GROMACS .gro file of C-alpha atoms in nm:
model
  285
    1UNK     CA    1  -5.915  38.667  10.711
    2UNK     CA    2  -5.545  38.705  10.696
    3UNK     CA    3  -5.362  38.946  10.990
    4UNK     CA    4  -5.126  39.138  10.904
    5UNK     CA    5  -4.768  39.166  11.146
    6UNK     CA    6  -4.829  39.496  11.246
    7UNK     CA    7  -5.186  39.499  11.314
    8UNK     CA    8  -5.093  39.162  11.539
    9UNK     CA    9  -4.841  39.416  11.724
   10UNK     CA   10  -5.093  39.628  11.755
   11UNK     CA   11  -5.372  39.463  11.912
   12UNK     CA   12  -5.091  39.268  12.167
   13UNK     CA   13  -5.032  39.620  12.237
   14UNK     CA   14  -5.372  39.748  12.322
   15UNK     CA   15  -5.429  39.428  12.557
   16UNK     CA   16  -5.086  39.457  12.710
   17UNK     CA   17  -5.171  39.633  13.119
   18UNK     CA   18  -5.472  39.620  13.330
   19UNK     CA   19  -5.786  39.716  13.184
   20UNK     CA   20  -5.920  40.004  13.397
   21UNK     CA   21  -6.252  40.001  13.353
   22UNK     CA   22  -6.302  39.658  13.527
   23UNK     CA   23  -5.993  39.660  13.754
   24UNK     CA   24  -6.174  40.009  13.914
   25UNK     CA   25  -6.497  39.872  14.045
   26UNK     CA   26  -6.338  39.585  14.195
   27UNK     CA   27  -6.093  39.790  14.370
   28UNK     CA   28  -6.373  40.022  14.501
   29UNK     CA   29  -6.574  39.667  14.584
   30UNK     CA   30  -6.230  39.591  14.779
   31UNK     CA   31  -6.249  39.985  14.982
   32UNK     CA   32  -6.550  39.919  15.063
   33UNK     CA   33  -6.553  39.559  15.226
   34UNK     CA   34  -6.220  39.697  15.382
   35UNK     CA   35  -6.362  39.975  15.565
   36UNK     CA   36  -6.677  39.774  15.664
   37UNK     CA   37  -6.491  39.502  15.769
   38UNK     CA   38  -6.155  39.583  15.849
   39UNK     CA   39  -6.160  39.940  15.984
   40UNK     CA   40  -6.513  39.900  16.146
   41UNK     CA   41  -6.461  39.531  16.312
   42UNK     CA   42  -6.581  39.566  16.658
   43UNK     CA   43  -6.277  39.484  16.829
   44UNK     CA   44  -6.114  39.828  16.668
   45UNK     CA   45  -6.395  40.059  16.946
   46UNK     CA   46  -6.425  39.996  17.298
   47UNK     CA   47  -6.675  39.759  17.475
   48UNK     CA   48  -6.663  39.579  17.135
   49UNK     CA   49  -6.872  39.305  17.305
   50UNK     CA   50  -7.157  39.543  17.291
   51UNK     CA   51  -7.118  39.578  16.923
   52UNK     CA   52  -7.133  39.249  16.836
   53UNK     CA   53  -6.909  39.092  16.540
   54UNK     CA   54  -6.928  39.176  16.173
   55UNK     CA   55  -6.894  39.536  16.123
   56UNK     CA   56  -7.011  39.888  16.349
   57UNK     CA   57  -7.173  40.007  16.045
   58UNK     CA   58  -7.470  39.691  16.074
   59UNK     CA   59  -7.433  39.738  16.498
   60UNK     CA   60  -7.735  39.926  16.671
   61UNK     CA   61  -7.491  40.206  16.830
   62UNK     CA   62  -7.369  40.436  16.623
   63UNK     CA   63  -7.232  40.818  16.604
   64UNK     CA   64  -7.071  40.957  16.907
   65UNK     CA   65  -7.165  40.636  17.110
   66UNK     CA   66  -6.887  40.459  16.926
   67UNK     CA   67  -6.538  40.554  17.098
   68UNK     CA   68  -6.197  40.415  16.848
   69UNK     CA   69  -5.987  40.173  17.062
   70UNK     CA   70  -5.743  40.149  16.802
   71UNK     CA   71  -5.591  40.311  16.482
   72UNK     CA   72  -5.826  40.174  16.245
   73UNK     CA   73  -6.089  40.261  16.439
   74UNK     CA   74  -5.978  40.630  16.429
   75UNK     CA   75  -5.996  40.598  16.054
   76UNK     CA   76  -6.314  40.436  15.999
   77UNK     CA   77  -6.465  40.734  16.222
   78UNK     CA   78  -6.348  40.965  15.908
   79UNK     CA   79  -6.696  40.872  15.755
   80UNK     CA   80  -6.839  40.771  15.412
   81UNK     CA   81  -6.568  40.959  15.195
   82UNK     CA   82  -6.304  40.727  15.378
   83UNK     CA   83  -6.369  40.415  15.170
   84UNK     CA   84  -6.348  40.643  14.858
   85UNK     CA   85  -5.991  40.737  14.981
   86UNK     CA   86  -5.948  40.416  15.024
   87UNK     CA   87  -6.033  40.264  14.698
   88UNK     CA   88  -5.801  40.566  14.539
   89UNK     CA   89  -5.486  40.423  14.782
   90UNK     CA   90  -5.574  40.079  14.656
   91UNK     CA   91  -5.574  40.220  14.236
   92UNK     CA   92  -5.272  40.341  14.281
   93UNK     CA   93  -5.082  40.072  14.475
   94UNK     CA   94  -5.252  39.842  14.176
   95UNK     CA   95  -5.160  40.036  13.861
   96UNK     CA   96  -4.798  40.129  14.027
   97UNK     CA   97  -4.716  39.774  14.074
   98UNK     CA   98  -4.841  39.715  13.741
   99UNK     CA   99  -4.663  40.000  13.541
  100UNK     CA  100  -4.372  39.892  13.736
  101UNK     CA  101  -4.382  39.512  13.604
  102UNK     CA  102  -4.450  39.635  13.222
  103UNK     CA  103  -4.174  39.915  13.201
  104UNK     CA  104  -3.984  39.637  13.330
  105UNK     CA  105  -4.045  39.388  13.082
  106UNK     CA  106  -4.001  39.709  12.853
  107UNK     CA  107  -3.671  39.770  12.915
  108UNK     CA  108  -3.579  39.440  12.815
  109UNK     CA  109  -3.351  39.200  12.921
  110UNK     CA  110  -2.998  39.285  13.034
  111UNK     CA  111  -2.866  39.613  13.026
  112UNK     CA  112  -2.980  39.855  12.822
  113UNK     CA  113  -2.712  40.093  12.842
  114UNK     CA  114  -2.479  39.782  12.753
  115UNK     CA  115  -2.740  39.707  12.468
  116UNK     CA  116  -2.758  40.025  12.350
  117UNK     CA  117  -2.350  40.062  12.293
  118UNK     CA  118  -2.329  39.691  12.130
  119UNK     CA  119  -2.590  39.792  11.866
  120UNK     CA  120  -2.376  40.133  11.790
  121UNK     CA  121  -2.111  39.946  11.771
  122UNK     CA  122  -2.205  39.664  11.515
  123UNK     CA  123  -2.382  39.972  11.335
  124UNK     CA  124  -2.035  40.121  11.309
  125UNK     CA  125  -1.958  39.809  11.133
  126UNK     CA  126  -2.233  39.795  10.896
  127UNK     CA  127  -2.313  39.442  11.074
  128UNK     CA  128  -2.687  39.512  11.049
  129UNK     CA  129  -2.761  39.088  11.099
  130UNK     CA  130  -2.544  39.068  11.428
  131UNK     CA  131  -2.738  39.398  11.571
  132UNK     CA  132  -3.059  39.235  11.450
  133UNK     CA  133  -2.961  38.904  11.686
  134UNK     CA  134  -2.891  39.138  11.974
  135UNK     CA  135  -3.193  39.334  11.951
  136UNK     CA  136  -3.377  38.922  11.943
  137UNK     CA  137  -3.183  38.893  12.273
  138UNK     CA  138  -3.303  39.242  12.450
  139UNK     CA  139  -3.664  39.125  12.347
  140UNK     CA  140  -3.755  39.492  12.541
  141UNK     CA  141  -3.968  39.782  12.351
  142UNK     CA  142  -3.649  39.962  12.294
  143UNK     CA  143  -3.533  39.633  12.103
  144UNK     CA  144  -3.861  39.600  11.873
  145UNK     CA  145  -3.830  39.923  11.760
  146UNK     CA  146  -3.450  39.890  11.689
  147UNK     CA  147  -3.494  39.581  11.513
  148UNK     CA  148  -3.789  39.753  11.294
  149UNK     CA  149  -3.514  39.968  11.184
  150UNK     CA  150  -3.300  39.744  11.112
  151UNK     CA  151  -3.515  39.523  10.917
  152UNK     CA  152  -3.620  39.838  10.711
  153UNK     CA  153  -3.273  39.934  10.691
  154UNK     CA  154  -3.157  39.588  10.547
  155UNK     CA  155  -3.441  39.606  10.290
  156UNK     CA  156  -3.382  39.930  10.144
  157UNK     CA  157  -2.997  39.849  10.114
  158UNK     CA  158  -3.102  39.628   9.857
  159UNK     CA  159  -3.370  39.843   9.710
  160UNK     CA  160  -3.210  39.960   9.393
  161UNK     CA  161  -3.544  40.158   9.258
  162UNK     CA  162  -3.517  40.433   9.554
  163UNK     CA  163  -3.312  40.698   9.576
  164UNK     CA  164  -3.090  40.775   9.893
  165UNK     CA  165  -3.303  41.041   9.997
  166UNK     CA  166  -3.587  40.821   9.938
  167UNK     CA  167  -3.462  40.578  10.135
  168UNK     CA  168  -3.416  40.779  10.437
  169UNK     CA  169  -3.773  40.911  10.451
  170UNK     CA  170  -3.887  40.547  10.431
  171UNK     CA  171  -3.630  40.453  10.667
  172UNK     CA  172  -3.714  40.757  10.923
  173UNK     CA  173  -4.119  40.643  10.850
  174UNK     CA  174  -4.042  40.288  10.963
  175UNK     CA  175  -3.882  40.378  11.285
  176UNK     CA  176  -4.137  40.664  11.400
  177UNK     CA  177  -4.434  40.383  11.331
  178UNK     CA  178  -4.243  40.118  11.551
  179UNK     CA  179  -4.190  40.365  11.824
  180UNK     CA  180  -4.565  40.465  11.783
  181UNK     CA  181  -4.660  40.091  11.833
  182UNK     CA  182  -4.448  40.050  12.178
  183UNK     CA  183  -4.552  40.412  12.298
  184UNK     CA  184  -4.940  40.268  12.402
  185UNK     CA  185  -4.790  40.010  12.572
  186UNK     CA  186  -4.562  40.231  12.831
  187UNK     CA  187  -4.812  40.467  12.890
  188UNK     CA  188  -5.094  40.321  12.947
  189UNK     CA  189  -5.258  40.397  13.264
  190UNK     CA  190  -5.031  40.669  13.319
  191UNK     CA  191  -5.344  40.920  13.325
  192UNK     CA  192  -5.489  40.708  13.611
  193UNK     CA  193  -5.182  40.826  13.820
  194UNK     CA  194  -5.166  41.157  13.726
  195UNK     CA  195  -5.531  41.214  13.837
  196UNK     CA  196  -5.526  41.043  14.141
  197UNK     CA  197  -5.248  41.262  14.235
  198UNK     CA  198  -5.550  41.604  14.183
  199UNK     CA  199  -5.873  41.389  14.246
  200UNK     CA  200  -5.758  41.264  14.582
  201UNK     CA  201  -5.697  41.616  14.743
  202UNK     CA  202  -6.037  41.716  14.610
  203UNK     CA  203  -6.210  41.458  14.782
  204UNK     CA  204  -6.021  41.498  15.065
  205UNK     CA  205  -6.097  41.849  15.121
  206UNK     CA  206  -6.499  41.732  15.071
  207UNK     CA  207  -6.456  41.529  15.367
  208UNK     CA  208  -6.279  41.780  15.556
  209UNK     CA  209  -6.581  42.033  15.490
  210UNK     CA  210  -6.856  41.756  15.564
  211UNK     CA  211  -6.683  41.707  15.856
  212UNK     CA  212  -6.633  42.086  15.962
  213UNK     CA  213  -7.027  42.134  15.859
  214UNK     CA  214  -7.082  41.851  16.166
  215UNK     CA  215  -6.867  42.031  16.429
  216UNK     CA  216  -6.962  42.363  16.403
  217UNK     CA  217  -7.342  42.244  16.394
  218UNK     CA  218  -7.261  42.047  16.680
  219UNK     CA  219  -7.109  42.353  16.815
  220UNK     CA  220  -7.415  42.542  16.745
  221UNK     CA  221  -7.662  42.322  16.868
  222UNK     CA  222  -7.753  42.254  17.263
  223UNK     CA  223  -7.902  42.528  17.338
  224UNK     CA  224  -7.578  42.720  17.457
  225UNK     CA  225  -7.375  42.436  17.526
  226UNK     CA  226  -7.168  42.273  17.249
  227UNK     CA  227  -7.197  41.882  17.193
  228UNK     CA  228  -6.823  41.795  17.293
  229UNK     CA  229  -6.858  41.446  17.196
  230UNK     CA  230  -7.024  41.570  16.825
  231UNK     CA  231  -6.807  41.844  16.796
  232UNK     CA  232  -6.474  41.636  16.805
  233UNK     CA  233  -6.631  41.376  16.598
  234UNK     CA  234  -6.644  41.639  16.338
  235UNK     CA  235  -6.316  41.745  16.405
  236UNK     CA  236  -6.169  41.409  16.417
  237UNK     CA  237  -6.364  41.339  16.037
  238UNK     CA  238  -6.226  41.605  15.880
  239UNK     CA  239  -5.846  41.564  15.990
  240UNK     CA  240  -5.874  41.216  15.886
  241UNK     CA  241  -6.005  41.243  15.558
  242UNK     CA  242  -5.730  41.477  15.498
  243UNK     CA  243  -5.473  41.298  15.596
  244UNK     CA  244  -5.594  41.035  15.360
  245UNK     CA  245  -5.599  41.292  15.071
  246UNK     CA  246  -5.262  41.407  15.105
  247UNK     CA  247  -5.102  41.054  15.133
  248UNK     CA  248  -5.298  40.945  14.855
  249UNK     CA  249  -5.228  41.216  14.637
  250UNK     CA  250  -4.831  41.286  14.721
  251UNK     CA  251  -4.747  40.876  14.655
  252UNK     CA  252  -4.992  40.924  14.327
  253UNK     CA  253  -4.795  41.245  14.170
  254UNK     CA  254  -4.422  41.099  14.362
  255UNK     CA  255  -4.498  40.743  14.165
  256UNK     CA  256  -4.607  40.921  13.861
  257UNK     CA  257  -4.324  41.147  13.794
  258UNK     CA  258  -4.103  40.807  13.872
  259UNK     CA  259  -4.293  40.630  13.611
  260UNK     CA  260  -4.257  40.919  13.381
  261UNK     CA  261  -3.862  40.969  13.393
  262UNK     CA  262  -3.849  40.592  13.322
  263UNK     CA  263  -4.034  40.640  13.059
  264UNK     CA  264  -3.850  40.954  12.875
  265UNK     CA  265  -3.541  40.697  12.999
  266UNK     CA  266  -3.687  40.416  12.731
  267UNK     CA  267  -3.708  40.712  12.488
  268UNK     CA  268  -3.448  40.834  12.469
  269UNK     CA  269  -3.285  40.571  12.430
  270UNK     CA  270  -3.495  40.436  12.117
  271UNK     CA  271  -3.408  40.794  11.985
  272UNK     CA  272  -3.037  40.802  12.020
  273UNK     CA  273  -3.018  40.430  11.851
  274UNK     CA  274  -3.254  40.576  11.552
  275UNK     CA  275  -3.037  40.862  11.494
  276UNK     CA  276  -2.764  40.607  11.510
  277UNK     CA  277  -2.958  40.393  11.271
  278UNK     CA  278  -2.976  40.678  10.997
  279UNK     CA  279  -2.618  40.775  11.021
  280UNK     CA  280  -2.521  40.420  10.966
  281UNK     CA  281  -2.714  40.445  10.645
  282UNK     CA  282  -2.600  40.785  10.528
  283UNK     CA  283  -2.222  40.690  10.574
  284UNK     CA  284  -2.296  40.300  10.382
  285UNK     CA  285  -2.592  40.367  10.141
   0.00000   0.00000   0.00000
């Protein structure tokens, strides 16, 4: 069965990035060994050699007999929805890095700014081949969709059974298809970001209310007197799931609205060279 160019682009497209439903449950595999193992080692709590090694969470004391030693140990007392919080700093970390490495390889190679001036200025010339050769250089989304044009624009130089008119529609109809090929690509597992950035505080404030349900039933139970030890346990479980929240969710929306300018950057760019493209052809067609 033959393959056609574009459908090639397009399926290197759809496989280009993580894939999110199997990156996810490893990362939340990752949380979770992380605050068994990591947060709740033994020698993060006092008289750790009572605990034994491994993790608190397999070790006979538990609850308010367990008193943090350390940092991590403070954080592992913020309870179950910890390793959730967790596995959502761990997504976005992940997906950052890797939106960072694609919009990289994106923008090409070289400047783009530089790129995008040499190509105007060969278009100036009606030098369409020497533009396509740069555009083989910048090898960058910005580049593919430039040299789409191009290649359409050549083409329909030569076409001598359109009219000019004719010509631009089919000129303006191969550029908006290139740039809807490369758009996938950039952003993809944007929406992962973006919802991290609301999810997190959500579950954060569900920790912060399990753990305010513990103190104030510790604070209501003993007959008269309050449970100190419970009560600050409670306490303690809901600050620290909220701190978790609000880190999680203010590097989720900061790296997402990074992301997203870098983005409209690429864009804007692949617009300003199209509208170059067409009024190259106008002025020489």
């Amino acid at each position: 069965m033959n393959v056609s160019k574009n459908d090639e682009q397009v399926v290197a497209r759809k496989a280009g990035g993580l894939n999110p439903a199997v990156i996810i449950p490893i990362l939340f595999a990752i949380g979770v060994c992380i605050y068994l193992f990591v947060l709740g080692s033994p020698g993060n709590f006092k008289d750790a050699d009572k605990l034994g090694s491994g993790s608190v969470a397999f070790s006979s004391i538990e609850g308010k007999d367990i008193h943090p030693e350390s940092f991590l140990g403070i954080i592992y007392k913020g309870g179950i929805i910890v390793p959730i919080l967790i596995t959502f700093m761990i997504t976005v970390i992940v997906f950052s890095f890797e939106r960072y490495f694609v919009l990289g390889k994106a923008a090409g190679k070289g400047n783009l700014d530089n790129f995008v001036v040499q190509v105007r200025s060969l278009l100036n010339q009606n030098k369409i081949d020497e533009a396509i050769e740069e555009c083989d250089r910048q090898q960058g989304s910005v580049g593919n969709v430039v040299k789409e044009g191009l290649t359409t624009y050549k083409a329909l130089s030569h076409d001598n059974t359109l009219n000019k008119e004719q010509k631009m529609v089919a000129l303006n109809k191969a550029i908006e298809e290139a740039t809807t090929l490369e758009m996938p690509m950039l952003e993809k597992n944007m929406m992962i970001l973006s919802t991290l950035g609301t999810v997190a505080t959500l579950v954060a404030l569900l920790g912060t209310v399990i753990g305010m349900i513990k103190a104030f039933f510790a604070l209501g139970s003993g007959g008269g007197t309050p449970d100190a030890a419970a009560l600050s346990t409670g306490i303690s479980e809901a600050l620290i799931n909220t701190a978790l929240g609000i880190g999680t969710s203010a590097i989720a929306i900061i790296l997402y609205n990074f992301f997203t300018s870098k983005i409209d950057g690429l864009t804007y760019k692949i617009d300003e060279i199209s509208m170059s493209i067409q009024q190259s052809f106008a002025e020489f067609n």
